[in-house]
Amino acid sequence: MVKTRWLLALPAILLTSVVAAPPATAEPPPTPRITKGEDPANGPDRNEVAATDAPTARVAPAVGENQAGPKFGYPRRTQLRVYPEDAADKSIKLGLVPYHAIAPRLNDLQRRSDRVSVEVAGQSALGRDLYLVTLTAPERSAETRQQDAWRAEIEDDPVRAAHDKRLEHGYKAPVWINNNIHGNEWEGTDAALHLIEDLATSNDPNIRHLLAEHRLYFNITANPDGRNAGTRVNANGFDLNRDFVTSSQPEGVAMREIVEATQPVMMLDLHGYIAGTQIEPTGPPHGQNYDFDLYIRHGLANGLGMEAAVKALGFPEAQATIVPFRDIPPGEWDGWAPIYTAQYSMFHGAVSYTIEIPLRVNNSAYDTLPVEELRRRAAINAAVSESTMRTTLDYLDQHAVELIDNQIEIFRRGAAGEPQRFLPDGFVPGFGPEDRFTTTFPRAYVIPAGATQRSAVAAARLVDHLVAHDVRVRQAERDFRLAGRSYPAGSYLVDMHQAKRALANVMLEAGRDISHDAPVTFDIAGWSHRLLWGASVDVISGGDLRVPSRPVLAAAPTGGVDPAPGRDLAIRIRDGKDARAVNDLLGRGFELHRRGDATVIVPASARAAAIEVADRYGVRFTVAPPGEPGAVLRRPTLAAAVAADELFALRDMGFDVRPMSTAILNAGFNLSTVDVLVVSSGLRFDQLTPDAQAALRAFFARGGGVITRGATGSRFNADAGLLDVHAVPGRPDASGVITVTNAPGVLGGDGLPNSFVSAPQWFTDLGAGVTVEQRFATGNPLVAGHWLPNDDGTGAREAAAGQPLVVSGVDDSGAHVLMFGSEPLFRAHPKGLYAQVASAIYWGVARQLP
């Protein structure tokens, strides 16, 4: 195998563009510092800036259609459709490649080189194509089939793979380079395009050797809508680098499918901007489910190699580099949460990195710096990006056999159910007790079928989600007993003796309280599909898993209508899909009723429609209970001053939502057709004009529903003089999974025993007529996450214990108000909490007079 470090030499043409324009002012090497709130994903914007509608029109249609060629070997060429030129593309000002120019460039490269394959990996939220480029030496169909077989063998039979000499010498070790996941962090795309062209057209024998032995995969721009618009988020307002274990966005689904299909041994995710350049490994806390010994040796070695290469470029602005594992205190840039590209890719066997390039060109810099300076910075950033890519390819070329063996060993330990290894201090330079995070894997998880399952539709969603993430699930073919419990046929088993057990566990475990492992965390520290997605899931510590079962490709259908024709139907709002079904029926004009226990009654005349929506959404209609049907429920119209993730979740449940904000209401928004006002972001009562305040007072007086969440919602409640409560803020950066107690009432009384908080609140000094719907559990309510008191001792979880978390009431004017101190729609993740918001909305509508 060739060992020369040919890849470190950047082409002179790229460096020429960097030095062509001197800096507007000389910049000394910066002292890097990371601030948790510097990005919208982590900062206050979620509570202060209300979401508006994503563009309703898709992008200007491309010319023609994508024409994919044969996919039997390599190259796999696709004649890409071309998008019309867009002079408003934000990349242009920086001298970078606008989105509309990418397809023509890739089409030209495919014509010029048989090393280049381009496939369309999916579409963005606005319908732009996502381009996956593969660079490798040409392969005949039989050679490609062999590569596919070896890749499958590594995951499915790692013991055999570890002894397969043909695999060792013939498998093309893959690397995946992901670019531009944050749309206004542009330069990774341009570096990738430049590198691809060089590798595709060079006659250097070392490059030919590299491509003969490896496959290089490039996601050219993971967020084309954000690239074009100059926004960090996608067109739905989501930070795609927080969505990996939720998969709510199409771009995230495409990236998940790329990492599963390519199974890279190394992976880079290109970002910006941190002064000096930052290169992972992360600092602690590290995810407790990883086999960290199999990551950190290669992770640190190549990280230090990338650092040296960046410094060797000679840019003064890129000399004060940061390697978080070495340089940053615990929690300030941690690897705990599985929500990021790099940390998620590790579960698929990759040695992964987030790279932060040095010179800011977005946000205020984009608007205020001279174009010449912006382009100088962007060129340096592209050079730094390409340097990290080339260094990683060099490391791959030198250590391919070790990296393949490394991935095989990750999967072998998982399949064997072996415990994680203890790593002594000094395992790699700088490794100490603060880096030591492990867990004990259960033997299995069981997702029951039948009467013990809280929500069949939630169970099916969880199973489908696990399978989509390449977690192996089986379904029992007959009744069985396990760990002293009985389960009916149709129940699902997740055997934790599987290659990707770490990924299965990071989704299904409760998590861990890491409050005392670090003074802060970079982002959320608690999540749990088992506790927050609405399904009943049992943890099995041991037992005989020899249960007659079959592998699951998709969950069994769950929808149905139980009553005989002529009988009224009922549906209990326990899941967002239940709300979606109810809203569908309301949209068809059926008159439904809502009972006080959150059950919705559907007339027998709607049976045919109910059968259709039951099949569509997987919900089940039961026999309507005897007694009065309850208040008439009409299709609600919502005005929502909410964050983008909440707007997305409300619409995902089928609600008709009109975005709202202080400015929109002051501009004369008509509230006469609105049934419920939802307030969590960007609406200040004290900043409304007298006319807007009067319109709101009229809305309250006719019994309008008001739902609030968080600090902005609580301030709105106080300023508008609605419920007589005092909102107490917890520590603003606290987040996690908590235990709660539910009371009969608006939310139905049988909600999940867990909830999610971020910047939690609770309510005290409740006035007359205020009802507690949900409380923090007594004792220590935090199950998993990070929650310390403020420096003055306030805001602690101990103070929240037993306090009201969700309250409701009718104010003196007649408004029906419900206030959340929790985060039931956070980033579209806690699916099992959606029903709480839906029930609150229906309560607000059903209590109003027709």
Short mmCIF file of C-alpha atoms in Angstrom, two decimals, residues 224-680:
data_model
loop_
_atom_site.label_atom_id
_atom_site.label_comp_id
_atom_site.label_asym_id
_atom_site.label_seq_id
_atom_site.Cartn_x
_atom_site.Cartn_y
_atom_site.Cartn_z
CA PRO A 224 -29.35 23.14 -0.45
CA ASP A 225 -32.31 25.27 0.64
CA GLY A 226 -30.23 26.80 3.43
CA ARG A 227 -27.25 27.22 1.09
CA ASN A 228 -29.36 29.18 -1.35
CA ALA A 229 -31.12 31.29 1.31
CA GLY A 230 -28.08 31.78 3.56
CA THR A 231 -29.73 30.18 6.59
CA ARG A 232 -28.37 27.71 9.09
CA VAL A 233 -31.65 25.76 9.12
CA ASN A 234 -33.52 24.02 6.33
CA ALA A 235 -36.71 25.40 4.79
CA ASN A 236 -38.78 23.93 7.64
CA GLY A 237 -36.68 25.80 10.19
CA PHE A 238 -34.86 22.73 11.52
CA ASP A 239 -31.22 22.46 12.44
CA LEU A 240 -30.39 19.29 10.55
CA ASN A 241 -27.43 18.63 12.84
CA ARG A 242 -29.85 18.03 15.73
CA ASP A 243 -32.24 15.65 13.93
CA PHE A 244 -30.37 12.39 13.48
CA VAL A 245 -32.20 10.17 15.97
CA THR A 246 -35.53 11.83 15.17
CA SER A 247 -35.37 11.83 11.36
CA SER A 248 -38.12 14.40 10.99
CA GLN A 249 -36.63 16.11 7.93
CA PRO A 250 -36.11 14.77 4.39
CA GLU A 251 -32.48 15.89 4.28
CA GLY A 252 -31.80 14.02 7.53
CA VAL A 253 -33.44 10.89 6.17
CA ALA A 254 -31.19 11.09 3.10
CA MET A 255 -28.06 11.39 5.26
CA ARG A 256 -29.17 8.47 7.41
CA GLU A 257 -29.63 6.36 4.30
CA ILE A 258 -26.21 7.39 2.98
CA VAL A 259 -24.38 6.34 6.14
CA GLU A 260 -26.28 3.05 6.30
CA ALA A 261 -25.69 2.23 2.63
CA THR A 262 -22.03 3.20 2.55
CA GLN A 263 -21.01 2.01 6.05
CA PRO A 264 -17.94 4.29 6.13
CA VAL A 265 -14.91 3.54 8.26
CA MET A 266 -14.18 7.29 8.45
CA MET A 267 -16.44 10.31 8.20
CA LEU A 268 -16.08 14.12 8.13
CA ASP A 269 -18.83 16.71 8.65
CA LEU A 270 -17.75 20.20 7.54
CA HIS A 271 -18.97 23.20 9.54
CA GLY A 272 -18.05 26.78 10.48
CA TYR A 273 -17.10 29.05 12.11
CA ILE A 274 -14.81 28.83 15.13
CA ALA A 275 -11.75 31.05 15.24
CA GLY A 276 -8.59 29.11 14.54
CA THR A 277 -10.28 25.93 13.25
CA GLN A 278 -11.67 23.20 15.49
CA ILE A 279 -11.17 19.50 14.83
CA GLU A 280 -12.72 16.69 16.86
CA PRO A 281 -12.52 14.29 18.83
CA THR A 282 -14.89 15.97 21.25
CA GLY A 283 -14.31 16.59 24.89
CA PRO A 284 -16.30 14.74 27.54
CA PRO A 285 -18.94 13.67 28.28
CA HIS A 286 -18.63 11.02 25.56
CA GLY A 287 -21.60 8.88 24.61
CA GLN A 288 -21.81 5.95 27.00
CA ASN A 289 -22.84 3.41 24.36
CA TYR A 290 -19.71 3.59 22.20
CA ASP A 291 -16.83 1.14 22.28
CA PHE A 292 -14.68 4.19 22.83
CA ASP A 293 -11.35 2.39 22.63
CA LEU A 294 -12.15 1.52 19.02
CA TYR A 295 -12.79 5.16 18.24
CA ILE A 296 -10.35 7.30 20.15
CA ARG A 297 -7.02 5.88 18.96
CA HIS A 298 -7.72 6.53 15.29
CA GLY A 299 -9.91 9.50 16.11
CA LEU A 300 -7.19 11.36 17.98
CA ALA A 301 -4.37 10.34 15.61
CA ASN A 302 -6.12 11.62 12.50
CA GLY A 303 -7.46 14.64 14.37
CA LEU A 304 -3.92 15.66 15.24
CA GLY A 305 -2.89 14.98 11.65
CA MET A 306 -5.60 17.29 10.35
CA GLU A 307 -4.52 19.93 12.84
CA ALA A 308 -0.92 19.77 11.60
CA ALA A 309 -2.05 20.00 7.98
CA VAL A 310 -4.23 23.03 8.65
CA LYS A 311 -1.37 24.82 10.40
CA ALA A 312 0.96 23.91 7.55
CA LEU A 313 -1.19 25.95 5.18
CA GLY A 314 0.37 28.99 6.82
CA PHE A 315 -2.67 31.14 7.37
CA PRO A 316 -2.26 33.23 10.53
CA GLU A 317 -6.03 32.98 11.13
CA ALA A 318 -5.81 29.17 11.29
CA GLN A 319 -2.91 28.72 13.69
CA ALA A 320 -4.77 28.73 17.03
CA THR A 321 -6.40 25.38 16.36
CA ILE A 322 -8.57 23.54 18.85
CA VAL A 323 -8.89 19.81 19.43
CA PRO A 324 -11.73 19.61 21.97
CA PHE A 325 -10.56 16.30 23.45
CA ARG A 326 -7.25 17.97 24.29
CA ASP A 327 -8.17 21.62 24.74
CA ILE A 328 -11.72 22.20 25.98
CA PRO A 329 -13.18 21.74 29.48
CA PRO A 330 -15.86 19.06 29.93
CA GLY A 331 -19.23 19.90 28.48
CA GLU A 332 -18.27 22.86 26.32
CA TRP A 333 -17.97 20.69 23.19
CA ASP A 334 -19.10 17.24 24.23
CA GLY A 335 -19.95 14.09 22.30
CA TRP A 336 -22.81 12.96 24.51
CA ALA A 337 -25.90 13.41 22.36
CA PRO A 338 -26.49 11.20 19.27
CA ILE A 339 -28.17 14.07 17.44
CA TYR A 340 -25.13 15.23 15.46
CA THR A 341 -23.85 13.80 12.17
CA ALA A 342 -20.47 12.74 13.55
CA GLN A 343 -21.76 11.23 16.79
CA TYR A 344 -24.56 9.42 14.95
CA SER A 345 -22.20 8.03 12.31
CA MET A 346 -20.07 6.43 15.03
CA PHE A 347 -22.97 4.05 15.71
CA HIS A 348 -22.58 2.77 12.15
CA GLY A 349 -18.89 1.98 12.67
CA ALA A 350 -17.24 5.20 11.51
CA VAL A 351 -14.38 7.16 13.04
CA SER A 352 -16.14 10.49 12.72
CA TYR A 353 -15.37 14.19 13.04
CA THR A 354 -17.06 17.55 13.08
CA ILE A 355 -14.73 20.14 11.54
CA GLU A 356 -15.26 23.86 12.27
CA ILE A 357 -13.46 26.12 9.80
CA PRO A 358 -12.03 29.41 11.08
CA LEU A 359 -13.29 32.63 9.47
CA ARG A 360 -16.86 33.82 9.88
CA VAL A 361 -18.62 34.87 6.68
CA ASN A 362 -22.25 34.42 7.76
CA ASN A 363 -24.75 36.33 9.87
CA SER A 364 -23.63 39.92 10.57
CA ALA A 365 -20.27 39.39 8.82
CA TYR A 366 -22.09 38.57 5.58
CA ASP A 367 -23.99 41.85 5.76
CA THR A 368 -21.23 44.18 6.95
CA LEU A 369 -17.84 43.06 5.57
CA PRO A 370 -16.63 44.15 2.15
CA VAL A 371 -17.14 41.59 -0.59
CA GLU A 372 -13.38 41.38 -1.15
CA GLU A 373 -12.83 40.45 2.49
CA LEU A 374 -15.67 37.94 2.50
CA ARG A 375 -14.19 36.20 -0.54
CA ARG A 376 -10.73 36.17 1.01
CA ARG A 377 -12.14 34.51 4.11
CA ALA A 378 -14.23 32.05 2.12
CA ALA A 379 -11.18 31.00 0.10
CA ILE A 380 -9.19 30.36 3.27
CA ASN A 381 -12.10 28.38 4.70
CA ALA A 382 -12.30 26.28 1.55
CA ALA A 383 -8.57 25.62 1.71
CA VAL A 384 -8.82 24.57 5.36
CA SER A 385 -11.77 22.32 4.54
CA GLU A 386 -9.96 20.66 1.67
CA SER A 387 -6.87 20.17 3.82
CA THR A 388 -8.88 18.16 6.38
CA MET A 389 -10.37 16.06 3.58
CA ARG A 390 -7.01 15.32 2.01
CA THR A 391 -5.42 14.48 5.35
CA THR A 392 -8.26 12.07 6.15
CA LEU A 393 -7.90 10.37 2.76
CA ASP A 394 -4.20 10.02 3.41
CA TYR A 395 -4.90 8.47 6.83
CA LEU A 396 -7.42 6.12 5.22
CA ASP A 397 -4.88 5.06 2.62
CA GLN A 398 -2.25 4.31 5.25
CA HIS A 399 -4.52 2.61 7.80
CA ALA A 400 -7.24 0.97 5.71
CA VAL A 401 -6.78 -2.56 7.06
CA GLU A 402 -6.75 -1.32 10.65
CA LEU A 403 -9.86 0.81 10.08
CA ILE A 404 -11.74 -2.09 8.49
CA ASP A 405 -10.71 -4.35 11.36
CA ASN A 406 -11.82 -1.62 13.74
CA GLN A 407 -15.33 -1.55 12.26
CA ILE A 408 -15.52 -5.34 12.24
CA GLU A 409 -14.58 -5.42 15.93
CA ILE A 410 -17.27 -2.85 16.83
CA PHE A 411 -19.89 -5.03 15.21
CA ARG A 412 -18.40 -8.28 16.59
CA ARG A 413 -18.58 -7.03 20.18
CA GLY A 414 -22.17 -5.97 19.65
CA ALA A 415 -23.24 -9.29 18.14
CA ALA A 416 -21.46 -11.20 20.90
CA GLY A 417 -22.95 -9.08 23.66
CA GLU A 418 -19.54 -8.40 25.13
CA PRO A 419 -19.15 -5.72 27.80
CA GLN A 420 -17.35 -2.51 26.96
CA ARG A 421 -13.64 -2.36 27.73
CA PHE A 422 -12.22 -0.48 30.69
CA LEU A 423 -9.82 2.18 29.43
CA PRO A 424 -7.02 3.12 31.83
CA ASP A 425 -5.81 6.66 32.32
CA GLY A 426 -3.42 7.54 29.51
CA PHE A 427 -5.00 5.07 27.05
CA VAL A 428 -4.30 7.86 24.60
CA PRO A 429 -2.53 11.06 25.62
CA GLY A 430 -4.90 13.09 27.78
CA PHE A 431 -7.40 10.30 28.50
CA GLY A 432 -8.49 10.44 32.13
CA PRO A 433 -11.40 9.71 34.47
CA GLU A 434 -13.42 12.55 32.95
CA ASP A 435 -13.44 10.63 29.65
CA ARG A 436 -14.66 7.30 31.03
CA PHE A 437 -18.31 6.65 30.13
CA THR A 438 -19.76 3.17 29.79
CA THR A 439 -23.07 1.44 30.28
CA THR A 440 -24.49 -2.03 30.91
CA PHE A 441 -26.49 -3.23 27.92
CA PRO A 442 -29.73 -5.09 28.62
CA ARG A 443 -30.25 -8.48 27.02
CA ALA A 444 -33.22 -7.28 25.02
CA TYR A 445 -36.10 -4.89 24.72
CA VAL A 446 -39.66 -6.09 24.12
CA ILE A 447 -42.35 -3.92 22.55
CA PRO A 448 -45.51 -5.78 23.57
CA ALA A 449 -48.55 -6.36 21.42
CA GLY A 450 -52.05 -6.69 22.79
CA ALA A 451 -53.68 -5.25 25.87
CA THR A 452 -50.46 -4.30 27.66
CA GLN A 453 -49.43 -2.00 24.82
CA ARG A 454 -50.37 1.58 25.64
CA SER A 455 -50.55 2.65 22.00
CA ALA A 456 -50.38 0.28 19.05
CA VAL A 457 -49.81 3.13 16.61
CA ALA A 458 -46.91 4.44 18.73
CA ALA A 459 -45.43 0.95 18.94
CA ALA A 460 -45.59 0.55 15.17
CA ARG A 461 -43.98 3.94 14.66
CA LEU A 462 -41.14 3.04 17.04
CA VAL A 463 -40.54 -0.30 15.32
CA ASP A 464 -40.47 1.30 11.88
CA HIS A 465 -38.10 3.95 13.18
CA LEU A 466 -35.70 1.37 14.62
CA VAL A 467 -35.73 -0.65 11.40
CA ALA A 468 -35.13 2.49 9.33
CA HIS A 469 -32.00 3.13 11.42
CA ASP A 470 -30.73 -0.41 10.75
CA VAL A 471 -31.60 -1.77 14.19
CA ARG A 472 -32.61 -5.42 13.85
CA VAL A 473 -36.11 -6.18 15.17
CA ARG A 474 -37.99 -9.49 15.19
CA GLN A 475 -41.68 -10.23 15.67
CA ALA A 476 -42.85 -13.20 17.74
CA GLU A 477 -44.87 -15.78 15.82
CA ARG A 478 -46.55 -17.17 18.93
CA ASP A 479 -47.08 -16.35 22.61
CA PHE A 480 -44.00 -16.52 24.82
CA ARG A 481 -42.66 -15.82 28.30
CA LEU A 482 -39.53 -13.86 28.99
CA ALA A 483 -38.06 -12.65 32.29
CA GLY A 484 -41.18 -13.72 34.15
CA ARG A 485 -43.59 -11.88 31.84
CA SER A 486 -46.02 -13.18 29.26
CA TYR A 487 -46.22 -11.69 25.77
CA PRO A 488 -48.66 -12.40 22.96
CA ALA A 489 -47.74 -13.31 19.43
CA GLY A 490 -47.05 -10.20 17.40
CA SER A 491 -44.87 -8.63 20.08
CA TYR A 492 -41.56 -7.23 18.90
CA LEU A 493 -38.12 -8.18 20.22
CA VAL A 494 -34.93 -6.15 19.96
CA ASP A 495 -32.16 -8.64 20.73
CA MET A 496 -29.24 -6.58 22.01
CA HIS A 497 -26.77 -9.13 20.72
CA GLN A 498 -26.56 -7.32 17.38
CA ALA A 499 -23.93 -5.39 15.49
CA LYS A 500 -25.47 -1.98 16.09
CA ARG A 501 -26.47 -2.55 19.69
CA ALA A 502 -25.08 0.86 20.63
CA LEU A 503 -27.53 2.57 18.28
CA ALA A 504 -30.42 0.44 19.53
CA ASN A 505 -29.55 1.27 23.11
CA VAL A 506 -29.05 4.99 22.63
CA MET A 507 -32.63 5.14 21.37
CA LEU A 508 -34.26 2.77 23.83
CA GLU A 509 -32.40 3.31 27.11
CA ALA A 510 -33.64 5.84 29.64
CA GLY A 511 -30.33 7.67 29.50
CA ARG A 512 -28.26 9.07 32.32
CA ASP A 513 -28.11 12.08 34.58
CA ILE A 514 -24.78 13.72 33.69
CA SER A 515 -25.32 16.86 35.75
CA HIS A 516 -22.24 16.17 37.85
CA ASP A 517 -20.06 14.98 34.97
CA ALA A 518 -19.73 18.45 33.45
CA PRO A 519 -20.74 21.97 34.47
CA VAL A 520 -22.55 22.49 31.13
CA THR A 521 -23.42 20.59 27.97
CA PHE A 522 -23.29 21.92 24.44
CA ASP A 523 -26.86 20.85 23.66
CA ILE A 524 -29.52 18.55 25.09
CA ALA A 525 -28.36 15.75 27.35
CA GLY A 526 -31.52 13.66 27.59
CA TRP A 527 -33.74 11.87 25.06
CA SER A 528 -35.42 8.48 25.01
CA HIS A 529 -37.60 6.91 22.37
CA ARG A 530 -38.71 4.36 24.94
CA LEU A 531 -39.89 6.97 27.44
CA LEU A 532 -41.05 9.76 25.12
CA TRP A 533 -42.46 8.19 21.96
CA GLY A 534 -45.65 6.80 23.46
CA ALA A 535 -45.15 3.03 23.19
CA SER A 536 -44.86 0.54 26.02
CA VAL A 537 -41.35 -0.99 25.98
CA ASP A 538 -40.03 -3.51 28.49
CA VAL A 539 -36.35 -3.80 29.43
CA ILE A 540 -35.18 -7.42 29.64
CA SER A 541 -32.02 -7.98 31.64
CA GLY A 542 -31.72 -11.70 30.91
CA GLY A 543 -33.52 -14.82 29.77
CA ASP A 544 -33.86 -17.26 26.91
CA LEU A 545 -34.50 -15.34 23.68
CA ARG A 546 -35.07 -18.44 21.60
CA VAL A 547 -38.54 -17.25 20.63
CA PRO A 548 -40.06 -18.32 17.30
CA SER A 549 -39.92 -15.07 15.38
CA ARG A 550 -39.30 -13.48 12.01
CA PRO A 551 -37.27 -10.43 11.03
CA VAL A 552 -39.24 -7.23 10.66
CA LEU A 553 -39.03 -5.09 7.56
CA ALA A 554 -42.05 -2.99 8.55
CA ALA A 555 -44.38 -3.02 11.53
CA ALA A 556 -47.69 -4.84 11.20
CA PRO A 557 -50.72 -2.66 10.39
CA THR A 558 -52.43 -1.26 13.49
CA GLY A 559 -55.47 0.61 12.20
CA GLY A 560 -59.04 -0.60 12.43
CA VAL A 561 -62.67 0.04 13.33
CA ASP A 562 -63.94 -2.34 16.02
CA PRO A 563 -67.70 -1.55 16.32
CA ALA A 564 -70.33 -3.11 14.13
CA PRO A 565 -72.05 -0.94 11.54
CA GLY A 566 -74.62 1.39 13.05
CA ARG A 567 -72.69 1.98 16.27
CA ASP A 568 -71.04 5.26 17.21
CA LEU A 569 -67.26 5.13 17.39
CA ALA A 570 -64.72 6.50 19.85
CA ILE A 571 -61.05 7.39 19.65
CA ARG A 572 -58.91 8.34 22.63
CA ILE A 573 -56.33 11.04 21.96
CA ARG A 574 -53.17 9.25 23.07
CA ASP A 575 -50.96 10.01 20.11
CA GLY A 576 -50.42 12.66 17.49
CA LYS A 577 -51.70 10.19 14.89
CA ASP A 578 -55.01 10.06 16.80
CA ALA A 579 -55.23 13.84 16.45
CA ARG A 580 -54.36 13.58 12.77
CA ALA A 581 -57.25 11.18 12.27
CA VAL A 582 -59.69 13.41 14.18
CA ASN A 583 -58.63 16.47 12.19
CA ASP A 584 -59.07 14.53 8.97
CA LEU A 585 -62.65 13.64 9.91
CA LEU A 586 -63.38 17.21 11.02
CA GLY A 587 -62.02 18.45 7.71
CA ARG A 588 -64.54 16.25 5.90
CA GLY A 589 -67.37 18.02 7.70
CA PHE A 590 -68.37 15.38 10.26
CA GLU A 591 -69.73 16.63 13.59
CA LEU A 592 -67.68 15.06 16.35
CA HIS A 593 -67.93 15.44 20.12
CA ARG A 594 -65.33 15.58 22.86
CA ARG A 595 -65.85 14.09 26.29
CA GLY A 596 -64.10 15.33 29.40
CA ASP A 597 -61.62 12.42 29.44
CA ALA A 598 -60.18 13.45 26.03
CA THR A 599 -62.20 10.81 24.16
CA VAL A 600 -63.64 11.94 20.82
CA ILE A 601 -66.98 10.47 19.72
CA VAL A 602 -67.49 9.81 16.01
CA PRO A 603 -71.02 9.24 14.66
CA ALA A 604 -71.91 5.94 13.03
CA SER A 605 -72.57 7.85 9.81
CA ALA A 606 -68.82 8.52 9.53
CA ARG A 607 -67.93 4.82 9.55
CA ALA A 608 -66.66 4.63 5.96
CA ALA A 609 -64.46 7.67 6.48
CA ALA A 610 -63.24 6.27 9.81
CA ILE A 611 -62.18 3.03 8.11
CA GLU A 612 -60.21 5.07 5.59
CA VAL A 613 -58.41 7.25 8.17
CA ALA A 614 -57.79 4.25 10.44
CA ASP A 615 -55.92 2.60 7.60
CA ARG A 616 -54.10 5.82 6.66
CA TYR A 617 -52.86 6.75 10.13
CA GLY A 618 -52.82 3.38 11.88
CA VAL A 619 -55.33 4.41 14.57
CA ARG A 620 -58.09 2.30 16.07
CA PHE A 621 -61.71 3.25 16.69
CA THR A 622 -63.53 1.50 19.52
CA VAL A 623 -67.17 1.39 20.61
CA ALA A 624 -68.41 4.72 21.91
CA PRO A 625 -69.11 4.48 25.67
CA PRO A 626 -72.64 5.02 26.93
CA GLY A 627 -73.79 8.45 28.08
CA GLU A 628 -73.75 11.92 26.63
CA PRO A 629 -71.34 12.36 23.73
CA GLY A 630 -69.89 15.60 25.14
CA ALA A 631 -69.29 19.04 23.71
CA VAL A 632 -69.43 19.61 19.97
CA LEU A 633 -65.97 19.63 18.45
CA ARG A 634 -65.37 21.62 15.31
CA ARG A 635 -62.22 21.77 13.22
CA PRO A 636 -59.97 24.23 15.04
CA THR A 637 -58.16 27.13 13.44
CA LEU A 638 -54.96 28.03 15.26
CA ALA A 639 -52.99 31.24 15.38
CA ALA A 640 -49.53 30.25 16.52
CA ALA A 641 -46.64 32.40 17.69
CA VAL A 642 -44.33 29.42 18.04
CA ALA A 643 -40.89 28.12 17.13
CA ALA A 644 -40.38 26.43 13.76
CA ASP A 645 -40.28 22.92 15.22
CA GLU A 646 -43.61 23.51 16.96
CA LEU A 647 -45.21 24.88 13.80
CA PHE A 648 -44.03 21.77 11.97
CA ALA A 649 -45.39 19.44 14.67
CA LEU A 650 -48.77 21.17 14.84
CA ARG A 651 -49.19 20.83 11.10
CA ASP A 652 -47.94 17.27 11.24
CA MET A 653 -50.97 16.57 13.44
CA GLY A 654 -53.23 18.05 10.78
CA PHE A 655 -54.09 21.34 12.47
CA ASP A 656 -54.87 24.42 10.39
CA VAL A 657 -52.22 26.85 11.67
CA ARG A 658 -51.76 30.55 10.85
CA PRO A 659 -48.34 31.87 11.94
CA MET A 660 -48.55 34.74 14.42
CA SER A 661 -46.15 37.28 15.96
CA THR A 662 -46.21 40.71 17.55
CA ALA A 663 -45.66 42.33 14.15
CA ILE A 664 -48.35 40.27 12.42
CA LEU A 665 -50.94 41.06 15.09
CA ASN A 666 -50.03 44.73 15.07
CA ALA A 667 -50.50 44.72 11.29
CA GLY A 668 -54.19 43.90 11.76
CA PHE A 669 -54.39 40.10 11.74
CA ASN A 670 -58.02 39.01 11.87
CA LEU A 671 -58.66 36.89 14.97
CA SER A 672 -62.37 36.44 14.29
CA THR A 673 -61.87 33.03 12.64
CA VAL A 674 -59.29 31.79 15.18
CA ASP A 675 -60.29 29.25 17.82
CA VAL A 676 -57.02 28.75 19.70
CA LEU A 677 -53.97 30.96 20.16
CA VAL A 678 -50.68 29.14 20.81
CA VAL A 679 -47.89 31.28 22.27
CA SER A 680 -44.28 30.24 22.85
#
